[in-house]
């Protein structure tokens, strides 16, 4: 029986909230990550969240939808946004505080039996 590759146990779910200048100039870290991950055969998807509503939808709707497409894989969430001591800044200049972000990620982590991996850049 062929042994499963480690990368086949996961998929990368990217949520990107670029700054207004990045949007204007067409700069997308999410797109670059997708290109790189796909070159290595790693399953991934990228969502752009320009405001709080879109960010929440990416977590509450988009992530569960993608998990259904990859039922035997654990999601690795990669957040790409500007940040500060207060929290992450969304494209709309709204700030999601670190406490608010934690409140959104705790139920996801619980549903994954403590196996949520979060990356940020």
Coordinates of C-alpha atoms in Angstrom, one line a residue:
X1 CA 0.0 0.0 0.0
X2 CA 1.3 3.4 -1.0
X3 CA 2.1 5.7 2.0
X4 CA 0.3 9.0 2.0
X5 CA 2.5 12.1 1.5
X6 CA 2.4 14.5 4.4
X7 CA 1.2 17.3 2.1
X8 CA -1.8 15.2 1.1
X9 CA -3.1 15.5 4.7
X10 CA -3.6 19.2 4.5
X11 CA -4.9 22.0 2.3
X12 CA -4.0 25.7 2.6
X13 CA -6.8 28.2 2.9
X14 CA -5.6 31.7 2.3
X15 CA -7.5 34.8 3.4
X16 CA -5.9 37.9 2.0
X17 CA -6.9 41.5 2.9
X18 CA -4.5 43.7 0.8
X19 CA -4.0 47.4 1.3
X20 CA -5.6 49.8 -1.1
X21 CA -2.3 50.5 -2.9
X22 CA -1.8 46.7 -3.3
X23 CA -5.3 46.4 -4.7
X24 CA -4.7 49.3 -7.1
X25 CA -1.4 47.9 -8.3
X26 CA -2.7 44.3 -8.6
X27 CA -0.2 43.0 -6.0
X28 CA -1.5 39.8 -4.4
X29 CA 0.4 37.7 -1.9
X30 CA -2.5 35.2 -2.0
X31 CA -2.1 34.7 -5.8
X32 CA 1.7 34.2 -5.4
X33 CA 1.2 31.7 -2.6
X34 CA -1.3 29.7 -4.7
X35 CA 1.1 29.6 -7.6
X36 CA 4.0 28.4 -5.4
X37 CA 1.9 25.9 -3.5
X38 CA 0.4 24.4 -6.7
X39 CA 3.9 24.0 -8.1
X40 CA 4.6 21.7 -5.2
X41 CA 1.3 19.9 -5.6
X42 CA -0.2 21.3 -2.4
X43 CA -4.0 21.8 -2.4
X44 CA -4.9 25.4 -1.8
X45 CA -7.5 28.2 -2.3
X46 CA -7.3 31.9 -1.8
X47 CA -10.0 34.3 -0.8
X48 CA -9.8 38.1 -0.8
X49 CA -11.6 39.8 2.1
X50 CA -11.7 43.6 1.7
X51 CA -13.8 44.3 4.8
X52 CA -15.0 42.7 8.0
X53 CA -18.1 41.2 6.4
X54 CA -16.0 39.5 3.7
X55 CA -13.5 38.3 6.3
X56 CA -16.2 36.8 8.4
X57 CA -17.7 35.1 5.3
X58 CA -14.3 33.7 4.4
X59 CA -14.1 32.0 7.8
X60 CA -17.8 31.1 8.4
X61 CA -18.9 30.2 4.9
X62 CA -15.8 29.7 2.6
X63 CA -13.7 27.6 5.0
X64 CA -16.5 25.0 5.7
X65 CA -17.3 24.9 1.9
X66 CA -13.6 24.1 1.2
X67 CA -13.4 21.6 4.0
X68 CA -16.3 19.7 2.3
X69 CA -14.2 19.6 -0.9
X70 CA -11.2 18.2 1.1
X71 CA -12.9 16.0 3.6
X72 CA -9.8 14.0 4.6
X73 CA -7.5 17.0 5.0
X74 CA -6.9 19.5 7.8
X75 CA -7.0 23.2 6.8
X76 CA -3.9 25.3 7.3
X77 CA -5.2 28.9 7.5
X78 CA -2.9 31.6 6.1
X79 CA -3.9 35.2 6.8
X80 CA -2.2 37.8 4.7
X81 CA -2.9 41.4 6.0
X82 CA -1.2 44.4 7.5
X83 CA -1.2 44.3 11.3
X84 CA -0.3 46.2 14.4
X85 CA -0.4 45.8 18.1
X86 CA -4.1 46.4 17.9
X87 CA -4.9 43.6 15.4
X88 CA -5.1 43.1 11.6
X89 CA -6.0 45.9 9.3
X90 CA -8.4 45.0 6.5
X91 CA -8.5 46.6 3.0
X92 CA -11.3 48.8 4.2
X93 CA -9.0 50.2 7.0
X94 CA -11.2 48.4 9.6
X95 CA -9.2 46.8 12.3
X96 CA -10.0 43.3 13.6
X97 CA -8.5 43.2 17.1
X98 CA -6.5 40.2 18.2
X99 CA -9.2 39.3 20.6
X100 CA -11.9 39.4 17.9
X101 CA -9.7 37.2 15.7
X102 CA -9.2 34.8 18.5
X103 CA -12.9 34.6 19.1
X104 CA -13.4 33.6 15.4
X105 CA -10.6 31.1 15.4
X106 CA -11.4 29.3 18.7
X107 CA -14.6 27.5 17.4
X108 CA -12.7 26.4 14.3
X109 CA -9.9 25.0 16.4
X110 CA -12.4 23.2 18.6
X111 CA -14.1 21.7 15.6
X112 CA -10.7 20.4 14.4
X113 CA -10.0 18.9 17.8
X114 CA -7.2 21.4 18.5
X115 CA -5.5 20.8 15.2
X116 CA -5.8 24.2 13.6
X117 CA -2.6 25.6 12.2
X118 CA -2.5 29.4 11.5
X119 CA 0.1 31.2 9.5
X120 CA 0.3 35.0 9.1
X121 CA 2.2 37.3 6.9

